[in-house]
mmCIF file of C-alpha atoms in Angstrom:
data_model
loop_
_atom_site.group_PDB
_atom_site.id
_atom_site.type_symbol
_atom_site.label_atom_id
_atom_site.label_comp_id
_atom_site.label_asym_id
_atom_site.label_seq_id
_atom_site.Cartn_x
_atom_site.Cartn_y
_atom_site.Cartn_z
ATOM 1 C CA MET A 1 0.122 -0.144 0.136
ATOM 2 C CA THR A 2 0.992 4.053 -1.048
ATOM 3 C CA VAL A 3 1.046 6.516 1.003
ATOM 4 C CA THR A 4 -1.665 7.802 -1.043
ATOM 5 C CA ASP A 5 -3.568 4.563 -0.804
ATOM 6 C CA SER A 6 -3.465 4.474 3.415
ATOM 7 C CA PRO A 7 -6.743 5.427 4.283
ATOM 8 C CA ALA A 8 -4.664 6.654 8.065
ATOM 9 C CA VAL A 9 -3.800 9.812 5.132
ATOM 10 C CA GLY A 10 -7.222 11.167 6.000
ATOM 11 C CA GLY A 11 -9.675 13.036 4.492
ATOM 12 C CA SER A 12 -6.828 15.851 3.158
ATOM 13 C CA GLN A 13 -6.123 13.043 0.347
ATOM 14 C CA PRO A 14 -7.597 14.122 -3.041
ATOM 15 C CA ARG A 15 -9.617 11.511 -4.121
ATOM 16 C CA LEU A 16 -7.099 10.678 -7.191
ATOM 17 C CA HIS A 17 -8.066 9.228 -10.811
ATOM 18 C CA GLN A 18 -11.936 9.274 -10.145
ATOM 19 C CA LYS A 19 -13.659 8.588 -13.511
ATOM 20 C CA GLY A 20 -18.037 9.362 -13.380
ATOM 21 C CA GLN A 21 -20.638 7.869 -15.610
ATOM 22 C CA VAL A 22 -21.710 10.816 -18.347
ATOM 23 C CA ILE A 23 -25.051 11.898 -16.570
ATOM 24 C CA GLN A 24 -26.754 13.783 -19.808
ATOM 25 C CA GLU A 25 -24.814 12.964 -23.043
ATOM 26 C CA PHE A 26 -24.321 15.792 -25.651
ATOM 27 C CA GLY A 27 -26.910 16.880 -28.074
ATOM 28 C CA THR A 28 -30.176 16.356 -24.809
ATOM 29 C CA VAL A 29 -31.982 18.734 -23.326
ATOM 30 C CA LYS A 30 -33.216 18.101 -19.825
ATOM 31 C CA GLN A 31 -36.146 20.163 -18.938
ATOM 32 C CA PHE A 32 -36.212 23.414 -17.654
ATOM 33 C CA PRO A 33 -38.737 25.876 -16.001
ATOM 34 C CA ILE A 34 -38.428 28.678 -17.928
ATOM 35 C CA GLY A 35 -40.613 28.569 -20.282
ATOM 36 C CA LEU A 36 -39.759 27.680 -23.978
ATOM 37 C CA SER A 37 -41.020 24.663 -24.842
ATOM 38 C CA TYR A 38 -38.738 21.717 -25.372
ATOM 39 C CA GLU A 39 -38.959 21.871 -29.431
ATOM 40 C CA ALA A 40 -37.630 25.546 -29.040
ATOM 41 C CA ARG A 41 -35.359 24.383 -26.400
ATOM 42 C CA MET A 42 -33.603 22.363 -28.457
ATOM 43 C CA TYR A 43 -33.126 23.965 -31.426
ATOM 44 C CA ALA A 44 -31.814 26.989 -29.770
ATOM 45 C CA CYS A 45 -29.516 23.977 -28.302
ATOM 46 C CA GLN A 46 -28.344 22.892 -31.639
ATOM 47 C CA ARG A 47 -27.937 25.694 -32.891
ATOM 48 C CA LEU A 48 -25.639 27.604 -30.520
ATOM 49 C CA ASN A 49 -23.579 24.464 -29.942
ATOM 50 C CA GLN A 50 -22.168 24.995 -33.523
ATOM 51 C CA LEU A 51 -22.299 28.659 -33.485
ATOM 52 C CA LEU A 52 -20.056 28.490 -29.861
ATOM 53 C CA ALA A 53 -18.299 25.537 -31.860
ATOM 54 C CA ASP A 54 -16.953 28.290 -34.741
ATOM 55 C CA THR A 55 -16.871 30.651 -31.932
ATOM 56 C CA GLN A 56 -14.225 28.909 -29.495
ATOM 57 C CA ILE A 57 -12.265 28.617 -33.572
ATOM 58 C CA LEU A 58 -12.541 31.961 -34.531
ATOM 59 C CA HIS A 59 -10.943 32.779 -30.496
ATOM 60 C CA GLY A 60 -7.399 30.484 -32.189
ATOM 61 C CA LEU A 61 -7.331 31.874 -35.166
ATOM 62 C CA TYR A 62 -7.529 35.640 -33.360
ATOM 63 C CA LYS A 63 -4.493 34.363 -30.914
ATOM 64 C CA LYS A 64 -2.659 32.417 -33.621
ATOM 65 C CA HIS A 65 -2.169 35.933 -35.862
ATOM 66 C CA HIS A 66 -1.721 38.074 -32.394
ATOM 67 C CA TRP A 67 1.205 35.640 -32.019
ATOM 68 C CA LEU A 68 2.403 35.261 -35.870
ATOM 69 C CA VAL A 69 0.755 38.500 -37.647
ATOM 70 C CA ARG A 70 4.805 39.942 -39.098
ATOM 71 C CA GLY A 71 4.839 43.690 -41.029
ATOM 72 C CA ALA A 72 4.602 47.529 -40.557
ATOM 73 C CA THR A 73 1.351 47.944 -38.821
ATOM 74 C CA PHE A 74 2.066 44.877 -36.279
ATOM 75 C CA TYR A 75 1.683 46.675 -33.149
ATOM 76 C CA GLN A 76 -1.302 47.930 -33.993
ATOM 77 C CA LEU A 77 -2.921 44.717 -35.080
ATOM 78 C CA HIS A 78 -1.503 42.837 -32.578
ATOM 79 C CA LEU A 79 -2.650 44.705 -29.934
ATOM 80 C CA VAL A 80 -6.144 44.553 -32.493
ATOM 81 C CA LEU A 81 -6.305 41.276 -32.999
ATOM 82 C CA ASP A 82 -6.292 40.440 -28.748
ATOM 83 C CA LYS A 83 -8.780 42.472 -28.175
ATOM 84 C CA HIS A 84 -10.755 41.168 -30.639
ATOM 85 C CA ALA A 85 -9.596 37.506 -28.787
ATOM 86 C CA GLY A 86 -10.797 39.049 -25.813
ATOM 87 C CA GLU A 87 -14.287 40.072 -26.817
ATOM 88 C CA GLN A 88 -14.556 36.201 -28.751
ATOM 89 C CA LEU A 89 -13.814 34.841 -25.429
ATOM 90 C CA ASP A 90 -16.765 36.824 -24.094
ATOM 91 C CA ILE A 91 -19.348 35.103 -26.687
ATOM 92 C CA VAL A 92 -17.831 31.996 -26.178
ATOM 93 C CA ASP A 93 -18.627 31.878 -21.806
ATOM 94 C CA ALA A 94 -22.325 33.778 -22.481
ATOM 95 C CA LEU A 95 -23.349 31.149 -25.498
ATOM 96 C CA ALA A 96 -22.024 28.023 -23.553
ATOM 97 C CA GLU A 97 -24.048 29.428 -19.994
ATOM 98 C CA ARG A 98 -27.078 29.856 -22.762
ATOM 99 C CA VAL A 99 -27.408 26.733 -24.408
ATOM 100 C CA GLN A 100 -26.809 25.442 -20.160
ATOM 101 C CA THR A 101 -29.049 27.281 -19.374
ATOM 102 C CA LEU A 102 -31.649 25.918 -21.997
ATOM 103 C CA GLY A 103 -31.110 22.172 -20.262
ATOM 104 C CA GLY A 104 -28.172 21.462 -22.668
ATOM 105 C CA VAL A 105 -24.821 20.572 -22.615
ATOM 106 C CA ALA A 106 -22.103 22.880 -23.641
ATOM 107 C CA VAL A 107 -19.920 22.422 -26.014
ATOM 108 C CA GLY A 108 -16.978 22.754 -23.965
ATOM 109 C CA ASP A 109 -13.550 20.495 -25.607
ATOM 110 C CA PRO A 110 -11.590 22.535 -28.506
ATOM 111 C CA ARG A 111 -11.002 18.550 -29.770
ATOM 112 C CA HIS A 112 -14.723 18.521 -29.918
ATOM 113 C CA ALA A 113 -15.228 21.874 -31.321
ATOM 114 C CA ALA A 114 -12.464 21.374 -34.214
ATOM 115 C CA GLU A 115 -14.245 17.866 -34.611
ATOM 116 C CA ILE A 116 -17.970 20.197 -35.912
ATOM 117 C CA THR A 117 -16.691 23.802 -36.339
ATOM 118 C CA SER A 118 -17.896 25.209 -39.895
ATOM 119 C CA ILE A 119 -14.869 26.898 -40.344
ATOM 120 C CA PRO A 120 -12.684 25.690 -41.973
ATOM 121 C CA ARG A 121 -9.080 24.824 -40.695
ATOM 122 C CA PRO A 122 -6.189 27.332 -41.648
ATOM 123 C CA PRO A 123 -2.128 26.055 -41.999
ATOM 124 C CA ASN A 124 -0.100 25.479 -39.224
ATOM 125 C CA GLY A 125 2.876 28.187 -40.184
ATOM 126 C CA VAL A 126 2.517 31.561 -40.648
ATOM 127 C CA GLU A 127 0.388 32.898 -44.075
ATOM 128 C CA GLU A 128 1.851 36.846 -44.832
ATOM 129 C CA VAL A 129 -1.134 38.664 -43.133
ATOM 130 C CA PRO A 130 -3.507 39.598 -45.451
ATOM 131 C CA ALA A 131 -4.499 36.701 -46.104
ATOM 132 C CA MET A 132 -4.726 36.123 -42.207
ATOM 133 C CA LEU A 133 -7.289 38.916 -42.393
ATOM 134 C CA SER A 134 -8.973 37.561 -44.450
ATOM 135 C CA ARG A 135 -9.347 34.309 -42.876
ATOM 136 C CA LEU A 136 -10.675 35.707 -39.966
ATOM 137 C CA LEU A 137 -13.623 37.897 -41.625
ATOM 138 C CA GLU A 138 -14.178 34.888 -43.689
ATOM 139 C CA ALA A 139 -15.092 33.653 -40.168
ATOM 140 C CA HIS A 140 -17.302 35.745 -39.411
ATOM 141 C CA GLU A 141 -19.362 35.979 -42.201
ATOM 142 C CA ALA A 142 -19.974 32.193 -41.410
ATOM 143 C CA ILE A 143 -20.741 33.020 -37.919
ATOM 144 C CA LEU A 144 -22.759 36.035 -38.829
ATOM 145 C CA VAL A 145 -24.452 33.851 -41.110
ATOM 146 C CA ALA A 146 -25.428 31.663 -38.879
ATOM 147 C CA ALA A 147 -26.716 33.926 -36.189
ATOM 148 C CA HIS A 148 -28.992 35.785 -38.058
ATOM 149 C CA ASP A 149 -30.034 33.076 -39.536
ATOM 150 C CA ALA A 150 -30.274 31.248 -35.745
ATOM 151 C CA ALA A 151 -32.033 34.288 -34.452
ATOM 152 C CA ALA A 152 -34.878 34.673 -36.354
ATOM 153 C CA ARG A 153 -35.652 31.486 -36.315
ATOM 154 C CA ALA A 154 -35.790 31.832 -32.338
ATOM 155 C CA ALA A 155 -37.862 35.212 -32.520
ATOM 156 C CA GLY A 156 -39.752 32.793 -34.082
ATOM 157 C CA LEU A 157 -40.130 30.054 -31.775
ATOM 158 C CA GLY A 158 -40.562 32.480 -29.547
ATOM 159 C CA ASP A 159 -37.061 32.447 -27.430
ATOM 160 C CA ASP A 160 -36.416 36.314 -26.535
ATOM 161 C CA GLY A 161 -32.773 34.750 -24.874
ATOM 162 C CA THR A 162 -31.313 33.668 -27.126
ATOM 163 C CA ASN A 163 -32.563 35.711 -29.699
ATOM 164 C CA ASP A 164 -31.309 38.795 -27.865
ATOM 165 C CA LEU A 165 -28.039 36.815 -27.035
ATOM 166 C CA LEU A 166 -27.442 36.294 -31.023
ATOM 167 C CA VAL A 167 -28.122 39.414 -32.037
ATOM 168 C CA SER A 168 -26.597 41.653 -29.207
ATOM 169 C CA GLN A 169 -23.232 39.973 -28.790
ATOM 170 C CA VAL A 170 -22.804 37.532 -31.243
ATOM 171 C CA VAL A 171 -24.105 40.224 -34.389
ATOM 172 C CA ARG A 172 -23.600 43.262 -33.127
ATOM 173 C CA THR A 173 -19.867 42.312 -32.226
ATOM 174 C CA GLY A 174 -19.072 40.049 -34.673
ATOM 175 C CA GLU A 175 -20.276 42.888 -37.267
ATOM 176 C CA LEU A 176 -17.811 45.588 -35.177
ATOM 177 C CA GLN A 177 -14.560 42.852 -35.569
ATOM 178 C CA ALA A 178 -15.194 43.106 -38.983
ATOM 179 C CA TRP A 179 -15.651 46.397 -39.903
ATOM 180 C CA VAL A 180 -12.882 47.203 -38.122
ATOM 181 C CA LEU A 181 -11.107 44.308 -40.561
ATOM 182 C CA ALA A 182 -11.819 44.829 -42.819
ATOM 183 C CA GLU A 183 -10.471 48.383 -43.366
ATOM 184 C CA HIS A 184 -7.030 46.938 -43.179
ATOM 185 C CA LEU A 185 -7.465 45.340 -46.208
ATOM 186 C CA VAL A 186 -7.788 48.497 -47.821
ATOM 187 C CA ASP A 187 -5.134 50.165 -49.949
ATOM 188 C CA THR A 188 -4.651 53.227 -49.623
ATOM 189 C CA PRO A 189 -1.123 55.632 -49.227
ATOM 190 C CA LEU A 190 -0.264 56.142 -46.385
ATOM 191 C CA VAL A 191 2.096 59.129 -45.991
ATOM 192 C CA ARG A 192 0.043 60.872 -50.021
ATOM 193 C CA SER A 193 -2.420 60.937 -52.235
#
């Protein structure tokens, strides 16, 4: 018997290497008294989890590009990409908590998110800055298209909370971030006109 297995160690020894049963499967929704039908909650959880996976990947892309950005606008882009990454991380948390509020199971493992995302995987190496920004813009557009559709459908199902989250956080933040990124791709002189 090792020291960690000894019953004499008492209650201060952590019980390590525990395994448990899955008590709720991914893709299911338990009943919560929140005034929404099972169908509305199931629909919202499915759509929110897809957006959650995509947003986790977008956050990862922002961090990757924040670390790997190069060139004359390095400092400005380094800062803005990190700011956007932080804002996306806030959205990740809001989406996951909404899924949980609806009685679902949020996509919490990055490997699971990578399996179900609709956002294409970038190369492992460093891309040129315009390609990085274009990749981020394409991810934003995919998320925005899905968020607009899901918000409208959630509203039609009477799910005001999901509609509000999608419009006020996912759409508004995504549109603003896309605008900032797109303006970095305008080919305009820096000193003379």
